[in-house]
Tab-separated table of C-alpha atoms and ligand atoms in Angstrom:
chain	number	residue	atom	x	y	z
A	146	UNK	CA	-22.095	90.611	32.448
A	147	UNK	CA	-25.046	92.025	30.541
A	148	UNK	CA	-26.146	90.791	27.097
A	149	UNK	CA	-26.659	92.742	23.907
A	150	UNK	CA	-29.145	95.610	24.089
A	151	UNK	CA	-30.431	96.195	20.527
A	152	UNK	CA	-33.023	98.756	21.624
A	153	UNK	CA	-30.446	100.697	23.630
A	154	UNK	CA	-27.966	100.609	20.752
A	155	UNK	CA	-30.581	101.740	18.252
A	156	UNK	CA	-31.689	104.532	20.588
A	157	UNK	CA	-28.072	105.684	20.937
A	158	UNK	CA	-27.604	105.691	17.150
A	159	UNK	CA	-30.780	107.712	16.698
A	160	UNK	CA	-29.740	110.220	19.355
A	161	UNK	CA	-26.560	110.926	17.365
A	162	UNK	CA	-28.358	111.309	14.031
A	163	UNK	CA	-27.618	114.599	12.269
A	164	UNK	CA	-28.774	113.719	8.736
A	165	UNK	CA	-31.103	116.715	8.416
A	166	UNK	CA	-28.381	119.109	9.521
A	167	UNK	CA	-25.456	117.590	7.638
A	168	UNK	CA	-26.953	116.144	4.433
A	169	UNK	CA	-30.562	117.263	3.920
A	170	UNK	CA	-32.374	115.365	1.163
A	171	UNK	CA	-33.345	118.488	-0.775
A	172	UNK	CA	-30.004	120.254	-0.514
A	173	UNK	CA	-28.464	123.136	1.399
A	174	UNK	CA	-31.586	125.355	1.346
A	175	UNK	CA	-33.502	122.641	3.192
A	176	UNK	CA	-30.953	122.186	5.970
A	177	UNK	CA	-32.541	121.849	9.439
A	178	UNK	CA	-32.032	125.338	10.910
A	179	UNK	CA	-31.325	124.145	14.447
A	180	UNK	CA	-29.433	121.380	16.181
A	181	UNK	CA	-31.352	118.095	15.770
A	182	UNK	CA	-32.816	116.614	18.925
A	183	UNK	CA	-34.446	113.252	18.189
A	184	UNK	CA	-37.324	112.544	20.577
A	185	UNK	CA	-38.389	108.886	20.667
A	186	UNK	CA	-39.294	106.320	23.308
A	187	UNK	CA	-38.231	102.874	22.105
A	188	UNK	CA	-39.108	99.776	24.084
A	189	UNK	CA	-38.385	96.064	24.133
A	190	UNK	CA	-41.534	95.323	26.159
A	191	UNK	CA	-44.277	97.811	25.217
A	192	UNK	CA	-47.111	96.304	23.180
A	193	UNK	CA	-48.576	99.679	22.273
A	194	UNK	CA	-46.835	102.059	19.883
A	195	UNK	CA	-47.826	105.664	19.271
A	196	UNK	CA	-46.807	106.666	15.746
A	197	UNK	CA	-47.105	110.440	15.775
A	198	UNK	CA	-46.076	113.194	13.401
A	199	UNK	CA	-43.049	115.197	14.620
A	200	UNK	CA	-42.114	117.052	17.805
A	201	UNK	CA	-43.245	120.644	18.207
A	202	UNK	CA	-41.030	123.322	19.716
A	203	UNK	CA	-42.114	122.585	23.279
A	204	UNK	CA	-41.291	118.912	22.857
A	205	UNK	CA	-37.987	119.840	21.210
A	206	UNK	CA	-37.092	121.983	24.209
A	207	UNK	CA	-38.143	119.468	26.854
A	208	UNK	CA	-37.161	116.246	25.075
A	209	UNK	CA	-40.440	114.751	26.269
A	210	UNK	CA	-42.809	113.514	23.525
A	211	UNK	CA	-46.369	114.884	23.554
A	212	UNK	CA	-45.462	117.279	26.358
A	213	UNK	CA	-48.036	119.763	25.124
A	214	UNK	CA	-51.756	120.353	24.660
A	215	UNK	CA	-51.897	117.655	21.958
A	216	UNK	CA	-50.444	115.203	24.446
A	217	UNK	CA	-53.037	116.151	27.044
A	218	UNK	CA	-55.818	115.431	24.583
A	219	UNK	CA	-54.211	112.169	23.461
A	220	UNK	CA	-53.862	110.993	27.068
A	221	UNK	CA	-57.510	111.845	27.642
A	222	UNK	CA	-58.494	109.872	24.539
A	223	UNK	CA	-56.451	106.904	25.744
A	224	UNK	CA	-57.567	107.153	29.371
A	225	UNK	CA	-54.013	107.114	30.764
A	226	UNK	CA	-52.186	109.248	33.305
A	227	UNK	CA	-48.951	111.069	32.478
A	228	UNK	CA	-47.017	108.478	34.472
A	229	UNK	CA	-48.573	105.646	32.464
A	230	UNK	CA	-48.056	107.485	29.197
A	231	UNK	CA	-44.346	108.005	29.867
A	232	UNK	CA	-43.731	104.447	31.057
A	233	UNK	CA	-41.696	103.175	28.086
A	234	UNK	CA	-41.965	99.614	29.359
A	235	UNK	CA	-45.652	99.821	28.376
A	236	UNK	CA	-45.938	102.513	25.681
A	237	UNK	CA	-43.432	103.182	22.883
A	238	UNK	CA	-43.568	106.553	21.113
A	239	UNK	CA	-41.999	106.937	17.678
A	240	UNK	CA	-43.049	109.872	15.476
A	241	UNK	CA	-42.599	109.957	11.701
A	242	UNK	CA	-39.906	112.603	12.091
A	243	UNK	CA	-37.884	112.385	15.281
A	244	UNK	CA	-36.762	116.045	15.368
A	245	UNK	CA	-38.649	119.335	15.470
A	246	UNK	CA	-38.788	120.344	11.779
A	247	UNK	CA	-39.171	124.110	12.323
A	248	UNK	CA	-41.893	126.464	11.087
A	249	UNK	CA	-43.195	127.402	7.657
A	250	UNK	CA	-43.781	131.000	6.488
A	251	UNK	CA	-47.136	131.112	8.259
A	252	UNK	CA	-45.719	129.989	11.584
A	253	UNK	CA	-47.125	126.453	11.390
A	254	UNK	CA	-45.022	123.391	12.118
A	255	UNK	CA	-43.416	121.977	8.998
A	256	UNK	CA	-44.156	118.345	8.082
A	257	UNK	CA	-41.960	115.584	9.510
A	258	UNK	CA	-38.521	115.566	7.875
A	259	UNK	CA	-38.576	113.366	4.783
A	260	UNK	CA	-35.145	111.945	5.649
A	261	UNK	CA	-36.264	110.321	8.885
A	262	UNK	CA	-38.561	107.439	7.950
A	263	UNK	CA	-36.266	106.000	5.233
A	264	UNK	CA	-33.297	106.233	7.581
A	265	UNK	CA	-34.861	104.783	10.700
A	266	UNK	CA	-38.424	103.561	10.629
A	267	UNK	CA	-37.876	100.089	9.202
A	268	UNK	CA	-35.136	99.423	11.765
A	269	UNK	CA	-37.263	100.748	14.603
A	270	UNK	CA	-40.211	98.543	13.708
A	271	UNK	CA	-37.974	95.501	13.254
A	272	UNK	CA	-36.451	96.116	16.685
A	273	UNK	CA	-39.861	96.062	18.382
A	274	UNK	CA	-41.542	92.853	17.139
A	275	UNK	CA	-43.605	92.625	20.339
A	276	UNK	CA	-45.769	95.601	19.341
A	277	UNK	CA	-49.411	94.504	19.213
A	278	UNK	CA	-51.148	97.739	18.196
A	279	UNK	CA	-49.959	100.933	16.520
A	280	UNK	CA	-51.895	104.146	17.104
A	281	UNK	CA	-51.341	105.838	13.754
A	282	UNK	CA	-51.757	109.569	14.198
A	283	UNK	CA	-52.304	111.798	11.182
A	284	UNK	CA	-51.572	111.582	7.464
A	285	UNK	CA	-47.821	110.958	7.538
A	286	UNK	CA	-48.019	107.994	9.883
A	287	UNK	CA	-50.979	106.655	7.895
A	288	UNK	CA	-48.974	106.931	4.676
A	289	UNK	CA	-46.095	104.858	6.079
A	290	UNK	CA	-48.026	102.307	8.131
A	291	UNK	CA	-50.953	101.790	5.739
A	292	UNK	CA	-49.440	102.667	2.366
A	293	UNK	CA	-51.976	102.242	-0.439
A	294	UNK	CA	-54.548	100.857	2.002
A	295	UNK	CA	-55.207	104.296	3.447
A	296	UNK	CA	-58.101	106.345	2.128
A	297	UNK	CA	-57.927	109.708	0.398
A	298	UNK	CA	-58.271	111.673	3.646
A	299	UNK	CA	-57.484	111.174	7.315
A	300	UNK	CA	-61.222	111.419	8.018
A	301	UNK	CA	-62.012	108.502	5.715
A	302	UNK	CA	-59.039	106.491	6.956
A	303	UNK	CA	-60.115	106.912	10.593
A	304	UNK	CA	-63.726	106.209	9.697
A	305	UNK	CA	-62.675	102.890	8.162
A	306	UNK	CA	-60.506	101.902	11.146
A	307	UNK	CA	-61.956	98.395	11.239
A	308	UNK	CA	-60.222	97.571	7.946
A	309	UNK	CA	-56.820	98.099	9.530
A	310	UNK	CA	-57.531	97.087	13.097
A	311	UNK	CA	-59.239	93.793	12.431
A	312	UNK	CA	-57.198	92.680	9.412
A	313	UNK	CA	-53.482	93.345	9.204
A	314	UNK	CA	-50.396	91.249	8.514
A	315	UNK	CA	-48.313	92.946	11.179
A	316	UNK	CA	-49.482	94.740	14.299
A	317	UNK	CA	-53.053	95.945	14.521
A	318	UNK	CA	-53.405	99.516	13.295
A	319	UNK	CA	-55.792	102.015	14.831
A	320	UNK	CA	-55.737	105.273	12.827
A	321	UNK	CA	-56.495	108.492	14.706
A	322	UNK	CA	-56.690	112.178	13.782
A	323	UNK	CA	-54.003	114.412	15.226
A	324	UNK	CA	-55.044	115.475	18.752
A	325	UNK	CA	-53.971	119.066	18.042
A	326	UNK	CA	-56.224	121.978	19.046
A	327	UNK	CA	-56.375	122.674	15.315
A	328	UNK	CA	-58.598	119.602	15.027
A	329	UNK	CA	-61.160	120.746	17.598
A	330	UNK	CA	-63.597	121.677	14.817
A	331	UNK	CA	-62.966	118.306	13.147
A	332	UNK	CA	-63.894	116.542	16.379
A	333	UNK	CA	-67.106	118.555	16.630
A	334	UNK	CA	-67.970	117.788	13.014
A	335	UNK	CA	-67.261	114.067	13.331
A	336	UNK	CA	-69.103	112.886	16.470
A	337	UNK	CA	-68.787	109.244	15.343
A	338	UNK	CA	-65.115	109.433	16.396
A	339	UNK	CA	-66.090	110.015	20.023
A	340	UNK	CA	-68.890	107.494	19.886
A	341	UNK	CA	-67.277	104.663	17.904
A	342	UNK	CA	-63.498	104.950	17.931
A	343	UNK	CA	-62.608	106.277	21.391
A	344	UNK	CA	-64.320	103.413	23.265
A	345	UNK	CA	-62.303	100.935	21.185
A	346	UNK	CA	-59.109	102.898	21.777
A	347	UNK	CA	-59.690	102.845	25.544
A	348	UNK	CA	-60.434	99.127	25.569
A	349	UNK	CA	-57.269	98.406	23.581
A	350	UNK	CA	-55.183	100.573	25.887
A	351	UNK	CA	-56.724	98.935	28.956
A	352	UNK	CA	-55.890	95.528	27.564
A	353	UNK	CA	-52.329	96.316	26.507
A	354	UNK	CA	-51.671	98.058	29.813
A	355	UNK	CA	-52.701	94.812	31.522
A	356	UNK	CA	-55.949	96.109	33.009
A	357	UNK	CA	-58.400	93.908	31.049
A	358	UNK	CA	-58.505	91.317	28.296
A	359	UNK	CA	-59.442	92.519	24.843
A	360	UNK	CA	-59.439	90.451	21.661
B	595	LIG	S1	-35.328	114.139	11.857
B	595	LIG	FE1	-34.625	112.006	11.833
B	595	LIG	S2	-33.195	111.890	10.083
B	595	LIG	FE2	-33.439	114.078	10.618
B	595	LIG	S3	-31.739	114.509	12.050
B	595	LIG	FE3	-33.575	113.986	13.263
B	595	LIG	S4	-33.343	111.776	13.655
B	595	LIG	FE4	-31.990	112.289	11.934
């Protein structure tokens, strides 16, 4: 006889969520225009959590988080293989919006659905108390995980990563820019990220993946 499985039960509840289709926060005009497909990787053992933005179309179609060029860059930043990245026993992946939000008029991905974090995020974090470090990717994750402690821009928040990584009540927070190709110019213009932040990220990942000891 197996015991209770809170992570499995929460994952099942999330997979059935249809809030953005059935009762969108901003009314009928804001209804999600496609069938929701929540894409998360919850874990009862992972000590590393990736808090991303929202799935893109390719992720929506495959059901695999970061199964795109952004994911390739993120894996390179972290120094992990695809197999390691998708091992939910070691890495949990929970974006700010679990479903692909669709496109705006210019063909860009819409922001994460506003309904998702209030409905789920507190429960998700409470269900994974073993998380040691959260990789906070982009402005929406920074807003939720850092609240008023974040700076006025993602650049300044990432630049001040020590404030969140070295001193935090809950898990350590390491803020990152989004690994999207759209941020290639940002990466060129902010070489300190490569020089200062990525080595720390790789050491943290090494440690939490059980390869080395780190702090
Ligand atoms: S985005 Fe979140 S709240 Fe909206 S339908 Fe998907 S899981 Fe539910």
